[in-house]
Coordinates of C-alpha atoms in Angstrom, one line a residue:
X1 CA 91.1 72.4 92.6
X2 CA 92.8 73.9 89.4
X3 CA 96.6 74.9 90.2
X4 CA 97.6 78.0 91.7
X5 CA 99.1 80.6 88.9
X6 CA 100.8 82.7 91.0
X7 CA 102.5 82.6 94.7
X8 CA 101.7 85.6 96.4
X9 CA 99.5 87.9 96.5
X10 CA 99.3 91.6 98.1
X11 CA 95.7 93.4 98.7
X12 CA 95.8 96.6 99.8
X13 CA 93.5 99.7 98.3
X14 CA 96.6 102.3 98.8
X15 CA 99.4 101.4 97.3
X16 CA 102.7 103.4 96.1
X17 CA 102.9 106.2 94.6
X18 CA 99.5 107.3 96.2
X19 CA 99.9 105.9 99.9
X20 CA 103.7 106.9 100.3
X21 CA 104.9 104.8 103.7
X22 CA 102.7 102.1 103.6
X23 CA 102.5 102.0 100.0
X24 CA 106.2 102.4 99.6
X25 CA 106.4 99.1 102.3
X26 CA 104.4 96.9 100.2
X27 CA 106.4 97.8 97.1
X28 CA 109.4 96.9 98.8
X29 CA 107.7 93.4 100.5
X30 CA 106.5 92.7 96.8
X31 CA 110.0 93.5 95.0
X32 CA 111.6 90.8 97.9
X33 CA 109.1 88.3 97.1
X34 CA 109.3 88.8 93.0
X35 CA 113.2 87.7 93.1
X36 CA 112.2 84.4 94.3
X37 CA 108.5 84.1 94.0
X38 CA 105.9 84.8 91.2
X39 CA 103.8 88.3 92.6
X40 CA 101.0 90.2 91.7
X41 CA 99.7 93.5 93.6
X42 CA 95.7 93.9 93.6
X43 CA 94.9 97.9 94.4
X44 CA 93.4 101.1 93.1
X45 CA 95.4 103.4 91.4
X46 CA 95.0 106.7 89.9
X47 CA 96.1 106.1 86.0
X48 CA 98.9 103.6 84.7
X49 CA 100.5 102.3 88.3
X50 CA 102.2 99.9 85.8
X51 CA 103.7 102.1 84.1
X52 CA 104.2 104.5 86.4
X53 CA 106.6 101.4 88.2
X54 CA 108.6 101.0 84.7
X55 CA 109.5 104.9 84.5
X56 CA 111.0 105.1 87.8
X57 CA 112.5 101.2 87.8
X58 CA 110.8 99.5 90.5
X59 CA 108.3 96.5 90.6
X60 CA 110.6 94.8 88.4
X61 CA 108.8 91.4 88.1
X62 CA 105.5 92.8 90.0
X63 CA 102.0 92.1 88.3
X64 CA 99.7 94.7 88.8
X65 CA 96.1 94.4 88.8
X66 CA 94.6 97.7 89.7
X67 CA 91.4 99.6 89.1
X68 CA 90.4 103.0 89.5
X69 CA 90.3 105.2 92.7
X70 CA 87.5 107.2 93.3
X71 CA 87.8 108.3 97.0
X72 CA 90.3 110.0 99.6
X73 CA 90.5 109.9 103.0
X74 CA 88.1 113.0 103.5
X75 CA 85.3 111.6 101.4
X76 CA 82.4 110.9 103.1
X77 CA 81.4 107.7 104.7
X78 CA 78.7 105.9 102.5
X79 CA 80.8 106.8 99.5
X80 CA 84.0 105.1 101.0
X81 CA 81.5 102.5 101.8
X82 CA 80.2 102.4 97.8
X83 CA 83.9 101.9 97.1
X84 CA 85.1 99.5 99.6
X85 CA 82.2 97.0 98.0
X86 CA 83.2 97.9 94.4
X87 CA 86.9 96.8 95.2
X88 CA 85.7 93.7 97.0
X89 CA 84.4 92.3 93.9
X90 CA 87.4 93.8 92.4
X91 CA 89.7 91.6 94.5
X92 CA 87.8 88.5 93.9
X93 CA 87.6 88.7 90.1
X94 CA 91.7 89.3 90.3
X95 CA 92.0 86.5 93.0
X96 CA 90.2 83.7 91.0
X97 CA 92.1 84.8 87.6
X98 CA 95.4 85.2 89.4
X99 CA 94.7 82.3 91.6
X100 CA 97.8 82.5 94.5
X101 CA 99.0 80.3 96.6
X102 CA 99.6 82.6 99.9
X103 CA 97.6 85.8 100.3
X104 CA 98.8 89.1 102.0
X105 CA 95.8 91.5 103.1
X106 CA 95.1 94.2 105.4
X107 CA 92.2 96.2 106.8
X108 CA 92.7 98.6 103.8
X109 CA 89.7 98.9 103.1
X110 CA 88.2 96.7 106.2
X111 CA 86.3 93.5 106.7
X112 CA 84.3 92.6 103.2
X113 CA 87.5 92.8 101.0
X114 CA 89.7 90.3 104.1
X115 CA 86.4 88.4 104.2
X116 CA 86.1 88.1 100.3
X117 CA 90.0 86.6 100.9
X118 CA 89.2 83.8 103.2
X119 CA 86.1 83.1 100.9
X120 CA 88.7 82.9 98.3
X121 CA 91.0 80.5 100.4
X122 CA 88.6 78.4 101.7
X123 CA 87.4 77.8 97.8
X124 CA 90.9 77.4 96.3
X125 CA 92.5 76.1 99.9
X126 CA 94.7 79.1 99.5
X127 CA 96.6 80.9 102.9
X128 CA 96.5 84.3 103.9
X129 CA 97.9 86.5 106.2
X130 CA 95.7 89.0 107.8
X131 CA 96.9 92.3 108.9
X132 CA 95.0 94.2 111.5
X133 CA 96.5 98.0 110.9
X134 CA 92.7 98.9 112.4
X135 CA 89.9 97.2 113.9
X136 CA 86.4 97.3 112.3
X137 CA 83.6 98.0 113.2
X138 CA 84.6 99.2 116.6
X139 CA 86.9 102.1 115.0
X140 CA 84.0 102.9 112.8
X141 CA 81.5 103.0 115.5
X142 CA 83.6 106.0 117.7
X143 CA 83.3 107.7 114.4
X144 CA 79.9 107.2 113.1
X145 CA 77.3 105.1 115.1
X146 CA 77.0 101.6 113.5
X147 CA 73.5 99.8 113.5
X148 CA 73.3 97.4 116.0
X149 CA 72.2 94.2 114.0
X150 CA 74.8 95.8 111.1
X151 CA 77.7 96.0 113.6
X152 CA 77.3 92.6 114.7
X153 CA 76.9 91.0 111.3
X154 CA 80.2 93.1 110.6
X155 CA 81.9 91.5 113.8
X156 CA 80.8 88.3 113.2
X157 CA 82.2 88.1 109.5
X158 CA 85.6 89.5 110.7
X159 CA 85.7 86.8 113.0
X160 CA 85.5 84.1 111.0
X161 CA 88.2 86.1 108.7
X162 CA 90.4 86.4 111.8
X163 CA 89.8 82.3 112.9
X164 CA 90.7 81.4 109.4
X165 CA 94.3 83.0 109.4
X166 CA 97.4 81.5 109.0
X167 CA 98.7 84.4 110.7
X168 CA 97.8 87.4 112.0
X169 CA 99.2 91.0 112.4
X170 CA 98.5 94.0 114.5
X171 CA 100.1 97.1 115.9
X172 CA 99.9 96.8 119.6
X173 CA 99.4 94.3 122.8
X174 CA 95.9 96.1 123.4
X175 CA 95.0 95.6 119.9
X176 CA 96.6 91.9 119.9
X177 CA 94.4 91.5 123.5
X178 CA 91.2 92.5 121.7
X179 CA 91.1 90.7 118.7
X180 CA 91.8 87.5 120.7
X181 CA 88.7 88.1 123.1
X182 CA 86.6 88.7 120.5
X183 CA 87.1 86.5 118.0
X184 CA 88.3 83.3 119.8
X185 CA 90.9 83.0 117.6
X186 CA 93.7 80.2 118.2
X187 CA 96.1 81.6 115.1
X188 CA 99.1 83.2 116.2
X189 CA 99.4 87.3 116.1
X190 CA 102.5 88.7 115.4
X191 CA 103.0 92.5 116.3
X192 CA 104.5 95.0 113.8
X193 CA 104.8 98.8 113.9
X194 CA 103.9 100.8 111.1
X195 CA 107.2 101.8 109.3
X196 CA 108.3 105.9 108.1
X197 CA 111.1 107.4 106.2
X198 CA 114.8 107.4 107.9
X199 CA 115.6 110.1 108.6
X200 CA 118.7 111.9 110.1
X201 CA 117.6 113.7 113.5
X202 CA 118.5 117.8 113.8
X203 CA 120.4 117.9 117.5
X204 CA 117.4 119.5 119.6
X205 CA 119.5 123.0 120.2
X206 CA 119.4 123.2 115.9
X207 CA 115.9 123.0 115.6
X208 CA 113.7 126.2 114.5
X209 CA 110.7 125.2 115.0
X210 CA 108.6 124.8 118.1
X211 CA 105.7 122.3 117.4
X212 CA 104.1 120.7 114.7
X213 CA 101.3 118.2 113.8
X214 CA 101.8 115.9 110.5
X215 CA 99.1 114.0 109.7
X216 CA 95.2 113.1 109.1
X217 CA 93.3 115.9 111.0
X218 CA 90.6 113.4 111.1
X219 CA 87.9 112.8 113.9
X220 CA 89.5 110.8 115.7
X221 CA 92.3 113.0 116.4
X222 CA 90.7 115.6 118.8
X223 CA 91.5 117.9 116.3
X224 CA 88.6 120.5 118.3
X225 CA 89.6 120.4 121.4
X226 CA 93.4 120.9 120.0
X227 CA 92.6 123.9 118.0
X228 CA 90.4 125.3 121.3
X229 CA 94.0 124.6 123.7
X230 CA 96.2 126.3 121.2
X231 CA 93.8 129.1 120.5
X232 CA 93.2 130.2 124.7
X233 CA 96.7 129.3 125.0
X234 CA 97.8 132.1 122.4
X235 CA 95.1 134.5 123.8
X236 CA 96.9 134.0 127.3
X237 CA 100.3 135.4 125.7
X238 CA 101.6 131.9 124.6
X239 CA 105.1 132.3 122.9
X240 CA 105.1 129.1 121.2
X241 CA 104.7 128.5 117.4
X242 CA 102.4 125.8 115.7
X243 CA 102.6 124.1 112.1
X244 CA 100.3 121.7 110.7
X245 CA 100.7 119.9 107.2
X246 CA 98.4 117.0 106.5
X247 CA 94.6 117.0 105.2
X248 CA 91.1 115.5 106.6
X249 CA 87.7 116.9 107.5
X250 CA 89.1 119.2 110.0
X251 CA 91.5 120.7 107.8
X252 CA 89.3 123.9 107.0
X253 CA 89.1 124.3 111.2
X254 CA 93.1 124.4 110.8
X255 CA 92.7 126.9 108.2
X256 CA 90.7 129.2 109.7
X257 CA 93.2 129.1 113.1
X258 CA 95.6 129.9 110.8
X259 CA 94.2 132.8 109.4
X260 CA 93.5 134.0 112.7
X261 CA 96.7 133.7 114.2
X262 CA 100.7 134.6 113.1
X263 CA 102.1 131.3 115.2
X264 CA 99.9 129.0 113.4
X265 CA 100.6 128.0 110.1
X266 CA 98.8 125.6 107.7
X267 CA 101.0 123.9 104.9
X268 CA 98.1 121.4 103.8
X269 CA 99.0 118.1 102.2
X270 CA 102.6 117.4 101.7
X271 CA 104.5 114.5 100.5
X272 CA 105.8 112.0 102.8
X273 CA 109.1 112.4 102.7
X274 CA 109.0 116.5 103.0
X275 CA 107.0 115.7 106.0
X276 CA 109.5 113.1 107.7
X277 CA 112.3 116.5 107.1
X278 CA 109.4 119.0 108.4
X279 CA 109.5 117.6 111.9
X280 CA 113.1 117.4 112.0
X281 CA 112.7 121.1 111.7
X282 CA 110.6 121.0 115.2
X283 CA 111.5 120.5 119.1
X284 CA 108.0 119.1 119.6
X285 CA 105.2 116.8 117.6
X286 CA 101.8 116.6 118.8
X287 CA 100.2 112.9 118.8
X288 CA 96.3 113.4 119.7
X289 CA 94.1 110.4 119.6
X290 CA 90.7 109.5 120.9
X291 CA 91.2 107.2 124.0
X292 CA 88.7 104.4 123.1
X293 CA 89.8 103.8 119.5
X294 CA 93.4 103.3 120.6
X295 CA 91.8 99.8 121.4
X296 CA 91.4 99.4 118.0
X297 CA 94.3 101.4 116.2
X298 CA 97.4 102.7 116.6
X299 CA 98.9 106.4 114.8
X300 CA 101.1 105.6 112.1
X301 CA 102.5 109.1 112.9
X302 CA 104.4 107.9 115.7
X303 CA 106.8 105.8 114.0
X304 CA 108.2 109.0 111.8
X305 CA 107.9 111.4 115.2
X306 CA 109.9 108.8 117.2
X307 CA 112.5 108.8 113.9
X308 CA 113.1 111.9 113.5
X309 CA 114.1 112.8 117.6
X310 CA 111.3 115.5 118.4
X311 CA 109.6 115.2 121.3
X312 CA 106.4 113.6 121.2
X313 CA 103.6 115.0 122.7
X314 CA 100.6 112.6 123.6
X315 CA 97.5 114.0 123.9
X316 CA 95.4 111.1 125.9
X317 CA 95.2 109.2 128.8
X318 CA 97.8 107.7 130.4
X319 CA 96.6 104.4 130.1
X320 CA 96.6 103.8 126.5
X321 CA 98.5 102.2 124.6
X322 CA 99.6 105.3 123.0
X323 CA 100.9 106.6 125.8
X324 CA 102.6 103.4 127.1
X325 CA 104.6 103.4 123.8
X326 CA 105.6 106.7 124.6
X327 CA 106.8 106.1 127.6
X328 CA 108.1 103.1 126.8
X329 CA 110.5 104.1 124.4
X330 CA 111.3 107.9 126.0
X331 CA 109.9 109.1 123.4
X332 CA 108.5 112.4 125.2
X333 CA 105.7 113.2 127.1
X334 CA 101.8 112.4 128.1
X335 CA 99.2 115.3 128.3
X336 CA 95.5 114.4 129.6
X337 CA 93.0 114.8 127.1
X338 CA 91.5 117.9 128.4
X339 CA 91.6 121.6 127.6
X340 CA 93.3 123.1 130.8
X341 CA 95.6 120.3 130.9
X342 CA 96.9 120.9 127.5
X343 CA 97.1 124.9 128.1
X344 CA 99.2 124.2 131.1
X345 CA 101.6 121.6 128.4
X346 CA 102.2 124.2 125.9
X347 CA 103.0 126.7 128.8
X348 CA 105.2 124.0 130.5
X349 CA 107.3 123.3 127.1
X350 CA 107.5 126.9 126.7
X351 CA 109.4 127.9 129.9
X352 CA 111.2 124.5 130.0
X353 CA 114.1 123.7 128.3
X354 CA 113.9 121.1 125.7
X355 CA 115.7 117.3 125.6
X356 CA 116.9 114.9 122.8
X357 CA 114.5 112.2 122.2
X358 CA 115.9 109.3 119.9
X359 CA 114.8 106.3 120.2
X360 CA 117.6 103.3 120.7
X361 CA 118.8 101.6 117.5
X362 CA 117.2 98.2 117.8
X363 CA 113.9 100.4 118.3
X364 CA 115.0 102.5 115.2
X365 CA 115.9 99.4 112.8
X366 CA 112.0 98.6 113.9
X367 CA 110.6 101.4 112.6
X368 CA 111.9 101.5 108.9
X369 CA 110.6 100.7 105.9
X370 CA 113.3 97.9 104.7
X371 CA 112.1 96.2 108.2
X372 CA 108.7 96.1 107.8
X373 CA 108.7 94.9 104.2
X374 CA 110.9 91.9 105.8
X375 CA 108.7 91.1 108.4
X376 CA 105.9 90.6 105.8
X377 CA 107.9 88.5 103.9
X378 CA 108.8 86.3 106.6
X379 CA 105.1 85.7 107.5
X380 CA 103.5 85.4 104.3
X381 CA 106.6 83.4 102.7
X382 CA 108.1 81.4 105.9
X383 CA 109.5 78.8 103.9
X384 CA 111.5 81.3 102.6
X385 CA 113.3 83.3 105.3
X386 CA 116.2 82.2 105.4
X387 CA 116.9 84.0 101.9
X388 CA 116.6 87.2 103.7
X389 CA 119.3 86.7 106.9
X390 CA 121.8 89.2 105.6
X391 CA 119.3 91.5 105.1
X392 CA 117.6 91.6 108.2
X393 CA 121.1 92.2 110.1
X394 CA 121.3 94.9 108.1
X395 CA 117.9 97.0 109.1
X396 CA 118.7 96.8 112.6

């Protein structure tokens, strides 16, 4: 085989400016390894991500091979499924003229572009690290109904992409459990939260603002039977105020509550960083999330709600994982997925007096971006730790 040109490479279809938190990781995973290791960055990118780098003096030593994005989040399925093919062939052109060494990728967009990496490994008897930030098809599947034959073709490549690891990375020990029973895999899996901005908590008695959801008001996010709650709960002579900033396909339901109703406000899409101060502005943040796919995922918004001190507020059953993280680190409180029960929670905060919830240091230091980008570097470079001792002392 011809020699490899480059050492590392990152896959990822969001990458920064676009995908701030994540995106912003990778950048900083892909500026540790470019001081030490030849890099390039394969993603889509809304104009000149090169030179958008340059003007604001980062990526310094970075190749970037990106092509064009077409899609967002709310964009409909068989369009995000036109796209996810069009950057699979993408990736493997870039891989095969870049032709790395090690290989980081994610599930970003899921199974064809990872399995069009370990095609590209076993070929060029390459490694790669595969991170699991969602499982597919099963995630999918809650969403929209997958074909029977089709969702077992899909499971069936993504476990020969998961058995052909060098290492693997997901979010939680129910996540960790699953991918092990289905794919048989023998590869170690490392966990790793999904990082947010630091930021400095607001002592509970100096915040404004009672609750607030920040995020993707997606469909997996009960987003329906939220909006329902907080509507009877306001026609019953609820005190309590609510603000959502985020978009998704429920985003026009938010809307309209918001038109309806003084205590609701919509903000829409904010930046990432305006968010992480937003919820330091609030006593509560709500964290809704299907039960099943909580198998297969994990809320990135949890990271930044446990950050910034508000109480979290879990809308699902108590045994997920979701809820065992909240609990786990004190982070705030478990509500049952169901309309009464979460009438009776908004009442409940409203006539009870609120309590600081920040999250220990060593859990903190965990959360961050400078941690995460680490991490990734330790897996995909481990010959190269070492380099980064000092550094990891100081993120925790």
């Amino acid at each position: 085989m011809s020699k490899k040109k480059t050492d590392v490479a990152i896959v990822n279809r969001s990458f920064w400016p676009q995908s701030q938190v994540i995106g912003e990781g990778l950048l900083q995973f892909a500026e540790q390894v470019a001081q030490h290791h030849s890099v390039c960055v394969i993603t889509q990118a809304e104009g000149d991500l090169a030179a958008k780098l340059a003007k604001e003096g980062r990526g310094k030593g970075v190749q970037i091979k990106a092509c064009k994005a077409y899609t967002t989040s709310a964009s409909g399925v068989l369009k995000r499924i036109a796209e996810a093919v069009f950057f699979m062939l993408w990736t493997f052109i870039s891989l095969v003229r870049a032709k790395p060494a090690n290989i980081y990728v994610s599930t970003n967009p899921p199974v064809v572009v990872p399995f069009i990496v370990a095609l590209y490994c076993r070929l060029f008897r390459a490694h790669y690290v595969y991170h699991l930030q969602d499982i597919h098809p099963e995630a999918a599947n809650i969403v929209v109904p997958v074909n029977k034959l089709l969702f077992r073709l899909l499971q069936s490549i993504d476990n020969y992409t998961l058995r052909h690891a060098a290492i693997i990375i997901t979010l939680s020990e129910d996540m960790k459990a699953y991918i092990q029973q289905r794919s048989n895999t023998l590869k170690p899996i490392e966990l790793l939260d999904n990082p947010s901005f630091e930021v400095s908590p607001v002592p509970m008695a100096e915040r404004t603002k009672d609750i607030i959801f920040c995020g993707n008001a997606g469909r997996l996010q009960r987003i329906p039977l939220l909006l329902a709650a907080i509507e009877d709960y306001l026609k019953q002579g609820g005190r309590l105020s609510f603000t959502f900033a985020g978009g998704g396909v429920h985003a026009p339901d938010v809307q309209a509550l918001a038109n309806a109703y003084e205590q609701v406000k919509y903000l829409g899409f904010i930046p990432a960083t305006e968010a992480a101060e937003l919820v330091n502005q609030h006593r509560w943040a709500l964290l809704p999330i299907d039960d099943e796919v909580t198998k297969y995922a994990f809320p990135s918004k949890s990271s930044g709600y446990a950050l910034s001190g508000a109480g979290v507020l879990a809308v699902c059953g108590k045994d997920t994982a979701v809820a065992r993280w909240v609990v786990k680190n004190k982070a705030g409180i478990v509500c049952d997925a169901n309309h009464a029960a979460l009438v009776d929670c908004f009442f409940s905060i409203e006539n009870n007096i609120s309590e600081n919830y920040l999250v220990n240091p060593e859990t903190k230091g965990k959360l961050q971006l400078p941690y995460f980008a680490l991490q990734l570097y330790r897996f995909v470079t481990p010959d190269l730790s070492v380099v980064c001792k000092t550094d990891a002392r100081k993120t925790l």
